[in-house]
Coordinates of C-alpha atoms and ligand atoms in Angstrom, one line a residue:
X13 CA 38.4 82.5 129.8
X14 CA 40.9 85.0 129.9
X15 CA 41.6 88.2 128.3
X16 CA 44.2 86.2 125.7
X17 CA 42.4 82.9 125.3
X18 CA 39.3 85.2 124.3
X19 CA 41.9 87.0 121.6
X20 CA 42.8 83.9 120.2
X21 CA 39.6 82.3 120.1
X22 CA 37.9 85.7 118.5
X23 CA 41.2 84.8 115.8
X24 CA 39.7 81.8 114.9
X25 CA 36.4 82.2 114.9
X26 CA 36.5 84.7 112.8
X27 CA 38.0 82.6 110.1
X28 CA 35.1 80.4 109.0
X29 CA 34.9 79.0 106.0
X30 CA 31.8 78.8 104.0
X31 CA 29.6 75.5 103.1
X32 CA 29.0 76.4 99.4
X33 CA 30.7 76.1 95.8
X34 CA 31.6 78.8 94.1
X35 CA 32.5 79.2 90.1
X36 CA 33.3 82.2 87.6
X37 CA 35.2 83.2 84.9
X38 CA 38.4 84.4 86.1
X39 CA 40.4 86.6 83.6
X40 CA 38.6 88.2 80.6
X41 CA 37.4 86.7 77.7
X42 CA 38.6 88.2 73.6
X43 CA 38.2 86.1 70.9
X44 CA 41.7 84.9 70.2
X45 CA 42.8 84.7 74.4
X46 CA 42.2 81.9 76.4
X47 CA 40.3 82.4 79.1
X48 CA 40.5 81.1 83.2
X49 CA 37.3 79.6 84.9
X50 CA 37.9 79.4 88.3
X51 CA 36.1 77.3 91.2
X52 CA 36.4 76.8 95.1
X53 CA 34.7 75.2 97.5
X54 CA 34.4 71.7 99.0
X55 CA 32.6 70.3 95.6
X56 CA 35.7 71.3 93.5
X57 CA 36.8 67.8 92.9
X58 CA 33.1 66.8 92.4
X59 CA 33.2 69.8 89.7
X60 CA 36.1 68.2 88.3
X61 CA 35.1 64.9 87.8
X62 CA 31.7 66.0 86.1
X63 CA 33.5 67.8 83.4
X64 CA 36.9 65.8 83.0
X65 CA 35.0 62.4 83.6
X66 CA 34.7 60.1 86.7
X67 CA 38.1 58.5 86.2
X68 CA 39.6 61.9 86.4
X69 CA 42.3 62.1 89.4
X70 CA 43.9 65.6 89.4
X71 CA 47.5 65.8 90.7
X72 CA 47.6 68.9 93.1
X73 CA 49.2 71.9 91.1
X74 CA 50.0 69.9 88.1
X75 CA 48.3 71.3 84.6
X76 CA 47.0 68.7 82.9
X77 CA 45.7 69.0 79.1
X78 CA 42.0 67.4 79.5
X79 CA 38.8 67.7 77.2
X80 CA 35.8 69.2 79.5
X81 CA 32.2 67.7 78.4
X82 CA 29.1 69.8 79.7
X83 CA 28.3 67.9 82.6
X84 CA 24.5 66.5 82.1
X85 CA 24.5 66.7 78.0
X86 CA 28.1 64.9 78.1
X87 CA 29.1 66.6 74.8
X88 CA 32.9 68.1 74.7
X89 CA 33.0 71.7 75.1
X90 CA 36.3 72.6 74.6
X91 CA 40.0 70.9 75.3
X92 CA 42.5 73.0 77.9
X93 CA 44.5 72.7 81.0
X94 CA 43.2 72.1 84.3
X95 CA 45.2 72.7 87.9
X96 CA 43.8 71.5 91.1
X97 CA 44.8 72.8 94.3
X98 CA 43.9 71.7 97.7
X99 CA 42.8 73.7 100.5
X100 CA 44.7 75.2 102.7
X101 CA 47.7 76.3 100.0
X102 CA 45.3 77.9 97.7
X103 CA 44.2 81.4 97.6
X104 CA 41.1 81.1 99.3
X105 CA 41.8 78.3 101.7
X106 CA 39.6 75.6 100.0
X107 CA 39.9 73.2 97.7
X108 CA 39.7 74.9 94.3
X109 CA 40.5 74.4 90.5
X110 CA 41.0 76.4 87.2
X111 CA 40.0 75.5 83.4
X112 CA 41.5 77.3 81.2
X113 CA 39.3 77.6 78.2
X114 CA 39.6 79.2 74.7
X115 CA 37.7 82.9 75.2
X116 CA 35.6 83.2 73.0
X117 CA 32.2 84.1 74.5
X118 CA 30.4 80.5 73.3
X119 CA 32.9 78.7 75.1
X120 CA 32.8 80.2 78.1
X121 CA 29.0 80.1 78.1
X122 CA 28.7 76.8 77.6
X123 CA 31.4 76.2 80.7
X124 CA 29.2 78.4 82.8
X125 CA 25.8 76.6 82.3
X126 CA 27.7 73.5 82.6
X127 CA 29.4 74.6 86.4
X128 CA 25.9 75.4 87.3
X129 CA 23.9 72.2 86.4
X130 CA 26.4 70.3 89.0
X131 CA 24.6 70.1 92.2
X132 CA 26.0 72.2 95.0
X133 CA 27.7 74.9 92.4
X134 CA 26.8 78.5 92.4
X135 CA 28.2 81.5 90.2
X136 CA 30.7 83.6 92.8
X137 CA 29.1 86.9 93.6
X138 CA 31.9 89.8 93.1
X139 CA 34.9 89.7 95.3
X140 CA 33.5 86.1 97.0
X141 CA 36.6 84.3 96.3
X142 CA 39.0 87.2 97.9
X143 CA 36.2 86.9 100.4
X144 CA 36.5 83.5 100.9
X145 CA 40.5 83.9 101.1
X146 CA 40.0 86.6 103.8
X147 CA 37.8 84.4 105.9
X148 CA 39.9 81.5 105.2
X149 CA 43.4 83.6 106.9
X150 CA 44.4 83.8 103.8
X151 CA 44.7 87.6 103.4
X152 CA 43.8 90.2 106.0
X153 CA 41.5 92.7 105.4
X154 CA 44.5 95.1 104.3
X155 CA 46.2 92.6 101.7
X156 CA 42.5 92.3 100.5
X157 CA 42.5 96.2 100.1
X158 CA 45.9 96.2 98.1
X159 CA 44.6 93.5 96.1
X160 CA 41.8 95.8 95.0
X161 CA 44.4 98.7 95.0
X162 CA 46.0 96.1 92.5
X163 CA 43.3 95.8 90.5
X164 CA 42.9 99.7 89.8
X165 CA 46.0 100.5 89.8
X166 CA 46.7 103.2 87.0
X167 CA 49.9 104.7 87.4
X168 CA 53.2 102.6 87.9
X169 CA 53.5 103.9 91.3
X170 CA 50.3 103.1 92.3
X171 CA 50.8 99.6 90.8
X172 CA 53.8 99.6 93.3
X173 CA 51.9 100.7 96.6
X174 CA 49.2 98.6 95.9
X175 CA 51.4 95.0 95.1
X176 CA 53.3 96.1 98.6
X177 CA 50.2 96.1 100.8
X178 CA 48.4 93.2 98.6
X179 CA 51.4 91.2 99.8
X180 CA 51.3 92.3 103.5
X181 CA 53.6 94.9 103.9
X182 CA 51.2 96.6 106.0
X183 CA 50.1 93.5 107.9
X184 CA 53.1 92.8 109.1
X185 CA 53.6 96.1 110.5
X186 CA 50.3 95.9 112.1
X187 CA 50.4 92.5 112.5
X188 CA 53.6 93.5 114.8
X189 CA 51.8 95.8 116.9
X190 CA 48.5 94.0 117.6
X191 CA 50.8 91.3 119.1
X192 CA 52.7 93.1 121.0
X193 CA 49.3 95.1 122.7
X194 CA 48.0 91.8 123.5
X195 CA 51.3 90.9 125.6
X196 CA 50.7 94.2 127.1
X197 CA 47.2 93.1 128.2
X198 CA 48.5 89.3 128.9
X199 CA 50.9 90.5 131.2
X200 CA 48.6 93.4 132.9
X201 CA 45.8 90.5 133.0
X202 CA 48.6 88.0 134.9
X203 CA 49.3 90.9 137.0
X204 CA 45.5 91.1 138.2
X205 CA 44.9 87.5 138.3
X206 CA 48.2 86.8 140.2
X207 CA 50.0 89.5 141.8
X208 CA 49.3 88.7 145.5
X209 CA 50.7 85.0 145.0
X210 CA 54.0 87.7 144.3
X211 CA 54.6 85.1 141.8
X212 CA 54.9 88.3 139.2
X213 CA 57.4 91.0 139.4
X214 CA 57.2 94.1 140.5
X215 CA 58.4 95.8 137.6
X216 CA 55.5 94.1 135.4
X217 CA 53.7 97.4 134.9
X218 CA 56.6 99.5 135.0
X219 CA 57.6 97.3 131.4
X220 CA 54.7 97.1 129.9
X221 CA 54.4 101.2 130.3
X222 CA 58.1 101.4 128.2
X223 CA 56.2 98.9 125.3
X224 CA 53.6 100.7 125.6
X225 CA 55.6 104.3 125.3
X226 CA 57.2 102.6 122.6
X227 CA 54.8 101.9 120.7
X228 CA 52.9 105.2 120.7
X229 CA 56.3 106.7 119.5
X230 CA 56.2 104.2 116.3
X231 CA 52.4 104.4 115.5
X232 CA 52.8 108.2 115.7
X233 CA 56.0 108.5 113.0
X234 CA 53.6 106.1 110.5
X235 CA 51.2 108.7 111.0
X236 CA 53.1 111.9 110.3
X237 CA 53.4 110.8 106.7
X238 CA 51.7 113.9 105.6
X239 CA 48.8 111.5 103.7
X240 CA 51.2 110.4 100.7
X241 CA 50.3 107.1 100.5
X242 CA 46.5 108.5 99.9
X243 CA 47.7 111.1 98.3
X244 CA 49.2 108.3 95.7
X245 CA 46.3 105.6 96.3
X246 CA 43.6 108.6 95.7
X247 CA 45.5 111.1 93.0
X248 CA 47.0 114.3 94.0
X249 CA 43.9 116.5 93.7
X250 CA 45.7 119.8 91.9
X251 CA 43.3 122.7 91.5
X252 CA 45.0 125.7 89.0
X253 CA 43.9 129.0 89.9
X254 CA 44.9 132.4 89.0
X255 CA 43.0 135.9 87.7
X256 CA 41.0 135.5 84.1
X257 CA 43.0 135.1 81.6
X258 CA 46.4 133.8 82.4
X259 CA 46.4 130.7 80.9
X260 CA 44.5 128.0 83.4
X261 CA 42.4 126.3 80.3
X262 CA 45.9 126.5 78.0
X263 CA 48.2 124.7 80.8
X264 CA 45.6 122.0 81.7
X265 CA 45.5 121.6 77.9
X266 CA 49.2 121.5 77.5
X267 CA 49.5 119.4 80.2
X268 CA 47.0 116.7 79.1
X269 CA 48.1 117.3 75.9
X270 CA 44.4 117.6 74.8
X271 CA 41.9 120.3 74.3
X272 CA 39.6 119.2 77.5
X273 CA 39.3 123.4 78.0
X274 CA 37.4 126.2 75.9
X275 CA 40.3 129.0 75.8
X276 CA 39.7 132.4 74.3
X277 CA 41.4 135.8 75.0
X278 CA 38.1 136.6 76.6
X279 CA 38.4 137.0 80.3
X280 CA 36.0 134.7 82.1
X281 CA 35.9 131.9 80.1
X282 CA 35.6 128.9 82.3
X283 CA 33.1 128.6 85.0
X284 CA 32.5 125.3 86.0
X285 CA 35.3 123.1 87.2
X286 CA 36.7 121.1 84.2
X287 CA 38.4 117.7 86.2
X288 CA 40.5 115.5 84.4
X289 CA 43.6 112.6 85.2
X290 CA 46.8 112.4 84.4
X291 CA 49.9 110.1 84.9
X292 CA 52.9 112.2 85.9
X293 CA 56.0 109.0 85.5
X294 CA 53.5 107.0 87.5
X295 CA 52.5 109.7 90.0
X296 CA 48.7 110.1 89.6
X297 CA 47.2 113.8 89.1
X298 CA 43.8 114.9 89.1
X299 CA 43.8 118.4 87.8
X300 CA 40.9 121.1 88.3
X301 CA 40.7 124.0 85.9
X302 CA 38.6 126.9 87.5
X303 CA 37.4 130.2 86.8
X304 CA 39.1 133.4 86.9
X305 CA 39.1 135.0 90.6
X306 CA 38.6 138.6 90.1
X307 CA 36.3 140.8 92.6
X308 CA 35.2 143.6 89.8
X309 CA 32.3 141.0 88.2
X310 CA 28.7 141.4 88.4
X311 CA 28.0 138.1 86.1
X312 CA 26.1 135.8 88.4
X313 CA 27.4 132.4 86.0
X314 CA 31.0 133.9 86.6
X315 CA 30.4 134.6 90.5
X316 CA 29.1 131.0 90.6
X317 CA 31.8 129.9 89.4
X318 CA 34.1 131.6 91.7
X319 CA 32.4 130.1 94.4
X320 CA 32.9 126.6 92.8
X321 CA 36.7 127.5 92.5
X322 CA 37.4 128.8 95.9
X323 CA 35.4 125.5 96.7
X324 CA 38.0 123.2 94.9
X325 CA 40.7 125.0 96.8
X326 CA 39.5 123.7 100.2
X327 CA 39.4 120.1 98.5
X328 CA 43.1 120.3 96.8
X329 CA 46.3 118.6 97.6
X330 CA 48.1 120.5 95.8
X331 CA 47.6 124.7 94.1
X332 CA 48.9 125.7 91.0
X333 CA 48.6 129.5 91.3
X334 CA 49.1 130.9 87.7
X335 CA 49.8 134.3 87.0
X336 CA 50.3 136.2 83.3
X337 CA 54.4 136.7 83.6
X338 CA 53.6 139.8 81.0
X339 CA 51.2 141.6 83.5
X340 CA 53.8 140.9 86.2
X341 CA 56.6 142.8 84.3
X342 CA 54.5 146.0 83.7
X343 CA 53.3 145.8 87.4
X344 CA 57.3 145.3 88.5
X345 CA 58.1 148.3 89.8
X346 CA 55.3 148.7 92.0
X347 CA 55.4 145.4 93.2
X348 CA 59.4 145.8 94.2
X349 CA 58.0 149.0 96.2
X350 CA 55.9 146.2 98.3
X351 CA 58.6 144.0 98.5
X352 CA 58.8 141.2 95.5
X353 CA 58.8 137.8 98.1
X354 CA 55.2 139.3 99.5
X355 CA 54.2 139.1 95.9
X356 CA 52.3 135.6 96.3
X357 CA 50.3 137.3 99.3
X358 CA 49.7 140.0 97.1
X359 CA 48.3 138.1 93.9
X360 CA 46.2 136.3 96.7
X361 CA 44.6 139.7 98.3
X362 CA 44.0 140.7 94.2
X363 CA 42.2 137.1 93.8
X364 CA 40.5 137.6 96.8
X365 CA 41.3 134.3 98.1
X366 CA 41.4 134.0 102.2
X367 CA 44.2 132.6 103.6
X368 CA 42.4 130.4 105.6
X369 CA 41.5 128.4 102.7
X370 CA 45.1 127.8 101.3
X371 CA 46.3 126.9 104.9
X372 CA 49.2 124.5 104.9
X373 CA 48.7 123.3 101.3
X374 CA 51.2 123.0 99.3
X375 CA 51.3 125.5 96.4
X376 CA 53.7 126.4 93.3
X377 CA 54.1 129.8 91.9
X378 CA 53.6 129.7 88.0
X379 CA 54.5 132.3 85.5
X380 CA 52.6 131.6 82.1
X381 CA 52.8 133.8 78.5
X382 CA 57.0 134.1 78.8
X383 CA 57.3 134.2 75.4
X384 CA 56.1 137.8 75.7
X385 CA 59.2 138.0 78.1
X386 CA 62.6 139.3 76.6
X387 CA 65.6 137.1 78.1
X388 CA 66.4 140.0 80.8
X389 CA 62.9 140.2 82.1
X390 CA 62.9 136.6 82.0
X391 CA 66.3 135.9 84.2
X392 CA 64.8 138.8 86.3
X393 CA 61.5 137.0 86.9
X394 CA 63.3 133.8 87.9
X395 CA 66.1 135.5 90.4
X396 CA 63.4 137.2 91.6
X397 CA 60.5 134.8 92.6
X398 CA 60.3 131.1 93.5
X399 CA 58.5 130.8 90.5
X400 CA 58.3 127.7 87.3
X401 CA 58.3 129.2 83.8
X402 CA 56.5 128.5 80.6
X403 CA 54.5 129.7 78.2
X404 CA 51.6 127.4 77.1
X405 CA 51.2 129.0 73.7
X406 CA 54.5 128.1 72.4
X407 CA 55.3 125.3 74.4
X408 CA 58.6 127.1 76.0
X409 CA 60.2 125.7 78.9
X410 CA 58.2 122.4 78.7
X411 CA 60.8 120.4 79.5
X412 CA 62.1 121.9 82.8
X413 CA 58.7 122.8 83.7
X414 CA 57.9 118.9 84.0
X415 CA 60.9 118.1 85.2
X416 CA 60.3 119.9 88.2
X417 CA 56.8 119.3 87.9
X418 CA 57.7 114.9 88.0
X419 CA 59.9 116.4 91.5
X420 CA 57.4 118.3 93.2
X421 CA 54.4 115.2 92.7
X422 CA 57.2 113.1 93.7
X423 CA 57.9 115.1 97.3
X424 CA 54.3 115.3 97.9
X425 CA 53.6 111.1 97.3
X426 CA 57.0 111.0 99.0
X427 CA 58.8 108.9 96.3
X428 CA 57.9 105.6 95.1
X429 CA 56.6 103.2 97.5
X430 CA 59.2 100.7 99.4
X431 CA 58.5 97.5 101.6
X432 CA 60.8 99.0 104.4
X433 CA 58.8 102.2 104.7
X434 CA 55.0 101.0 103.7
X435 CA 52.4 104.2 104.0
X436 CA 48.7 104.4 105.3
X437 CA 46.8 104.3 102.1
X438 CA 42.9 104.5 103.7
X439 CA 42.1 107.2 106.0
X440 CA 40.2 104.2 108.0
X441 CA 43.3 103.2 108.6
X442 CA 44.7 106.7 109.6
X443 CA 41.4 107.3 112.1
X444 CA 41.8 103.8 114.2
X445 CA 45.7 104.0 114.3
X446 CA 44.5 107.7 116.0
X447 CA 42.0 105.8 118.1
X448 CA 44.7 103.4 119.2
X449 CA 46.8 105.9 120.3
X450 CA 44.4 108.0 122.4
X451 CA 43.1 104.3 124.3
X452 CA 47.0 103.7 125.1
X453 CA 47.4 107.5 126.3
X454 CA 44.4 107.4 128.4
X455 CA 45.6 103.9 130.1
X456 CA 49.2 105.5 130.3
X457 CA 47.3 108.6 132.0
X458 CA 45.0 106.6 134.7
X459 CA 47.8 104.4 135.4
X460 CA 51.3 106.1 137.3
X461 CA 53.3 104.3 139.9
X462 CA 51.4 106.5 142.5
X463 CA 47.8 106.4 141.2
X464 CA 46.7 103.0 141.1
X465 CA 43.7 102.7 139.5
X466 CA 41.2 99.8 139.5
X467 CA 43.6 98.0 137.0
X468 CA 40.8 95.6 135.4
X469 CA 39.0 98.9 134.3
X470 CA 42.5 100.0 132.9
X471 CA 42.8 96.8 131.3
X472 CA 39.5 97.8 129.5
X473 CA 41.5 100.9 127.4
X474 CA 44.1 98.0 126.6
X475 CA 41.6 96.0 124.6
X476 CA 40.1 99.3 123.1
X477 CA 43.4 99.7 121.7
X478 CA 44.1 95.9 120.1
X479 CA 40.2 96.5 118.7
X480 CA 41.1 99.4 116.7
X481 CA 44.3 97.8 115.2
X482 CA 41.8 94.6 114.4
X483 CA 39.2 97.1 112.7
X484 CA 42.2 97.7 110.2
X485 CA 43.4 94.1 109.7
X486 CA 39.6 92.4 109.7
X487 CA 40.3 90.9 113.0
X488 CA 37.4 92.5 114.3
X489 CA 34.9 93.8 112.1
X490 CA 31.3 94.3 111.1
X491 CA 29.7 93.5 107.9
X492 CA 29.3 96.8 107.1
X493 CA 32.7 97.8 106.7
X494 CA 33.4 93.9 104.9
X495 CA 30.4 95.0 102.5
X496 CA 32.6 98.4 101.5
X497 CA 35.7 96.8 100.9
X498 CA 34.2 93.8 98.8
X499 CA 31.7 95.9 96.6
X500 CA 35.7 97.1 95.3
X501 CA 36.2 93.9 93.3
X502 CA 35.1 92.9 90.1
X503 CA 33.1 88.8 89.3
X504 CA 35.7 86.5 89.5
X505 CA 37.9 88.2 91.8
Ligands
GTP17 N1 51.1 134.8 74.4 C1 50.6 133.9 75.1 N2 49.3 133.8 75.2 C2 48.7 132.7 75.9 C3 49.5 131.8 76.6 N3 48.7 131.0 77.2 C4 47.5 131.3 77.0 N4 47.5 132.4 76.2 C5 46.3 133.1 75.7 O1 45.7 133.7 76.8 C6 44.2 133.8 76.5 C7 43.5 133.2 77.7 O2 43.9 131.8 77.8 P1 43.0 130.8 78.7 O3 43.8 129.6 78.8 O4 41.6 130.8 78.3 O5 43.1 131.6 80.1 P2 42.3 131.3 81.4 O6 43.1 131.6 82.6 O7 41.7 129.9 81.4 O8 41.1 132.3 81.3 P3 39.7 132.3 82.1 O9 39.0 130.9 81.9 O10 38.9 133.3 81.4 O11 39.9 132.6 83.5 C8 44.0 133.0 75.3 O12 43.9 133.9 74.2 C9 45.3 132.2 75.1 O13 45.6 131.8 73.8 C10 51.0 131.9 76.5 O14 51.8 131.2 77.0 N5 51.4 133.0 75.7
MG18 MG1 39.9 129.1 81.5

C-alpha cells in the first residue's frame, strides 16, 4: 500500500460508526416550553414505532403531530411533533429522530423511562451525539470545538468566532493544506517508486519544494495573529495595577458597575486578587484587581499580596497601570526634569515592577481622581502623556474612557471575527501548526538539488507534517485528546 492509499484508508477508518442507540433530552425543559428528545442510532425507526405505534411510517424530515404512548405500559404520554431523518443527512450520520414534547419535568420523565425500556436504547453520555457526528464525517474535530465554543459563547463576538469555526471555517483552511501536503508526499512517493522508468519529470522535486515554500509562508501569516482569536475564545485577561491607593478597587467597580471591591482611603486595601468578567460590546474581559505595589511595607499579608500581583502580571493579556492624576500634578515638575515620556518607566521603578515581567504586553496608561484636576492641569496631563482620563468617584470622562476602552479590546481581539480571515482559537492548534512547519523546514533543509538525501527517509518529515495538521482536524488522534474535547459538551449535545 502506498503512502496515499494508507492516507485515505486511515480517512475512513477513522470514521466508524457506532452499533448502539442513543436517546436524551435535547434542549431544556421549563414548565410552559416544549421540550426536544432526541435519538440516533440504527434502532431509531424501531424507537419510533414503539412510541407512535407499529403502523407509524415517518416521512424523512417531515414533522408530523403524533400522540407517543410509553412503549411497554401503552398509555399516551403526551401529543407533539415528530421528525425523522435518515442517516447520512443528519447530524450525526445515523438514522435519528426528535419528539418534541411539552417540558414539563413529568413529561419528559416519562419519555425517558419509556426510550429506555425499548431494547437496544441507551441514554447518550455527554457530547455522544456530536461524537457520533465526528466519527460519522460529519464534523471534524475543529467544527466540534466551535460547536462547544457555540455552546459557551458569552459575548456576541465570541458567539461570532465560535458559529464561524462550528461551521468549518477553519477546516477548510486546514482542510486545504492537509491536501495539498499529501500531493507533496504523493508526488515525492511516485518520484521514489518510479523515477528510473524517467516516466516522472525532473522538475518533480523542484515543484513540490515551491508548494511546499508556499505553504510555510501561509501557515506562518495564520500564526502571527498575535493570539486574538484566544484572546477572544479565552477573555482578555486585564490585570489593573498601580501604587496604593489610586483607585484599582473604584475602577474595577465602576467598570462592572458593581461593588465586587472593598475601597477605603486606606492605602493597602486589597491583597488578594479580586477576578471578575465583563462584556465590553461583545469583547470578553477578565479583570484582576491587585494590591498596591509599593516597596516601603513590612506587612507580610500586604507583601503577599504583592507577590500575587506581580504574579497576575506575568499571566495578563493586557495592563491597566493606574496612577492618582492628583499625585502626578504635585510631582510635575520633577518629573518634566526626567523627561515626562520616561514617566511610565519611572512609575514602574517606583512600583518596583521589573521590566521583564511586562515584556511586550500591551499596557494603557490611566490617570484616575481628575476631578481633583482643574481644566489646565487636566489638558496639560493629556498633551503631555499617552494617557485615558477619568475619575472613578464622580464618574467623569466615562464615556470616552470606554469608548476608547471598546477600541483598544477591539485591536487586541483584532475586530470581530470574519469567514475570510478565521483565527487559531486553541493553542493546540497553534503548537501543531508550529510542528508542521519545523517537519516541512527540516525536509526543505535535508533536501537541496545538490544534497540528495535518502528521499524515503525524507519522505518520513512529509508525513510528520500531514500528522500534525490531522492532530488538529481529528484525522489522527488519540482518545485522550477526543476525551478533552468531548468532556466540553453538555447531555444531549
Ligand atoms: N477624589 C477621588 N477619589 C477617588 C477616586 N477614585 C477613588 N478614590 C478614592 O481613593 C481611595 C482609594 O480608592 P481604592 O479604589 O480603594 O484604591 P486602590 O488603588 O484599590 O487602593 P489599594 O487597594 O489600597 O491599593 C478611596 O477613598 C476612594 O474613594 C476618584 O476618581 N476621585
Ligand atoms: Mg484596592
Amino acid at each position: 500500500m502506498n503512502f496515499l492509499t494508507k492516507i485515505i484508508y486511515k480517512q475512513k477508518c477513522i470514521r466508524l460508526m457506532s452499533a448502539s442507540t442513543i436517546f436524551s433530552l435535547s434542549s431544556g425543559y421549563g414548565k410552559c416550553g416544549v421540550s426536544v428528545i432526541r435519538v440516533s442510532g440504527p434502532e431509531t425507526k424501531q424507537a419510533l414505532k414503539a412510541i407512535i405505534g407499529e403502523k407509524f411510517q415517518p416521512k424523512p424530515r417531515y414533522a408530523s403531530l403524533k400522540p407517543f404512548y410509553h412503549p411497554q405500559s401503552k398509555e399516551m404520554i403526551d401529543k407533539g411533533l415528530v421528525l425523522y431523518f435518515p442517516g447520512p443527512a443528519s447530524f450525526t450520520g445515523e438514522d435519528s429522530c426528535e419528539f418534541q414534547v411539552h417540558g414539563s419535568l413529568a413529561v419528559i420523565s416519562a419519555m425517558l423511562e419509556g426510550l429506555g425500556k425499548i431494547p437496544g436504547l441507551r441514554p447518550a453520555t455527554p457530547g455522544e451525539f456530536t461524537k457520533r457526528a465526528f466519527y460519522g464525517g460529519k464534523l471534524d474535530l475543529t467544527e466540534v470545538e466551535g460547536l462547544a465554543d457555540l455552546i459557551h459563547a458569552e459575548t456576541e463576538a465570541q458567539r461570532k468566532q465560535a458559529l464561524l469555526q462550528s461551521t468549518g471555517s477553519l477546516s477548510k483552511l486546514y482542510e486545504n493544506w492537509r491536501k495539498r501536503i499529501v500531493r507533496c508526499a504523493a508526488h515525492l512517493e511516485a518520484y521514489i517508486d518510479f523515477a528510473e522508468d524517467e516516466n516522472i519529470e525532473d522538475d518533480v522535486v523542484v515543484q513540490l519544494t515551491k508548494e511546499l515554500k508556499r505553504l510555510i509562508i501561509e501557515i506562518s501569516a495564520h500564526l502571527n495573529d498575535q493570539r486574538q482569536g484566544e484572546l477572544l475564545r479565552n477573555g482578555v485577561r486585564t490585570v489593573i495595577i498601580g501604587a496604593p491607593n489610586v483607585g484599582k478597587s473604584s475602577f474595577l467597580n465602576l467598570m462592572c458597575q458593581r461593588q465586587i471591591s472593598i475601597v477605603t482611603p486606606i492605602a493597602g486595601t486589597t491583597r488578594d486578587i479580586i477576578e471578575t468578567t465583563h462584556n465590553f460590546s461583545g469583547f470578553p474581559v477578565i479583570f484582576s484587581d491587585t494590591a498596591g505595589l509599593r516597596n516601603q511595607t513590612s506587612d507580610v499579608i500586604e507583601l503577599e499580596g504583592i507577590t500575587k500581583a506581580k504574579a497576575c502580571i506575568e499571566s495578563a493579556d493586557l495592563i491597566l497601570l493606574l496612577f492618582d492624576a492628583k499625585h502626578f500634578m504635585e510631582q510635575s515638575n520633577l518629573l518634566a526634569s526626567k523627561g515626562l515620556e520616561n514617566f511610565v518607566q519611572i512609575y514602574l521603578q517606583q512600583l518596583d515592577i521589573d521590566m521583564k515581567h511586562i515584556r511586550d504586553k500591551p499596557m494603557k496608561l490611566i490617570a484616575n481622581k481628575i476631578d481633583l484636576l482643574t481644566t489646565d492641569e487636566l489638558n496639560m496631563l493629556e498633551n503631555s502623556l499617552d494617557v485615558l482620563t477619568i475619575s472613578c468617584k464622580n464618574e467623569l470622562n466615562l464615556k470616552p474612557f470606554m469608548e476608547n476602552f471598546d477600541k483598544l479590546l477591539k485591536s487586541i481581539c483584532g475586530g470581530l471575527p470574519t469567514s475570510e480571515n478565521p483565527r487559531i482559537t486553541h493553542a493546540r492548534y497553534r503548537q501543531q501548526l508550529e510542528r508542521c512547519i519545523e517537519h516541512i523546514n527540516i525536509f526543505l533543509n535535508e533536501y537541496t538539488p545538490d544534497t540528495y538525501p535518502d528521499i524515503a527517509i525524507s519522505a518520513q518529515k512529509l508525513r510528520n507534517a500531514l500528522r500534525c495538521i490531522e492532530r488538529i482536524t481529528g484525522g489522527c488522534t488519540t482518545e485522550d485528546i477526543l476525551d478533552v474535547v468531548f468532556a466540553d459538551f453538555c447531555i444531549g449535545k
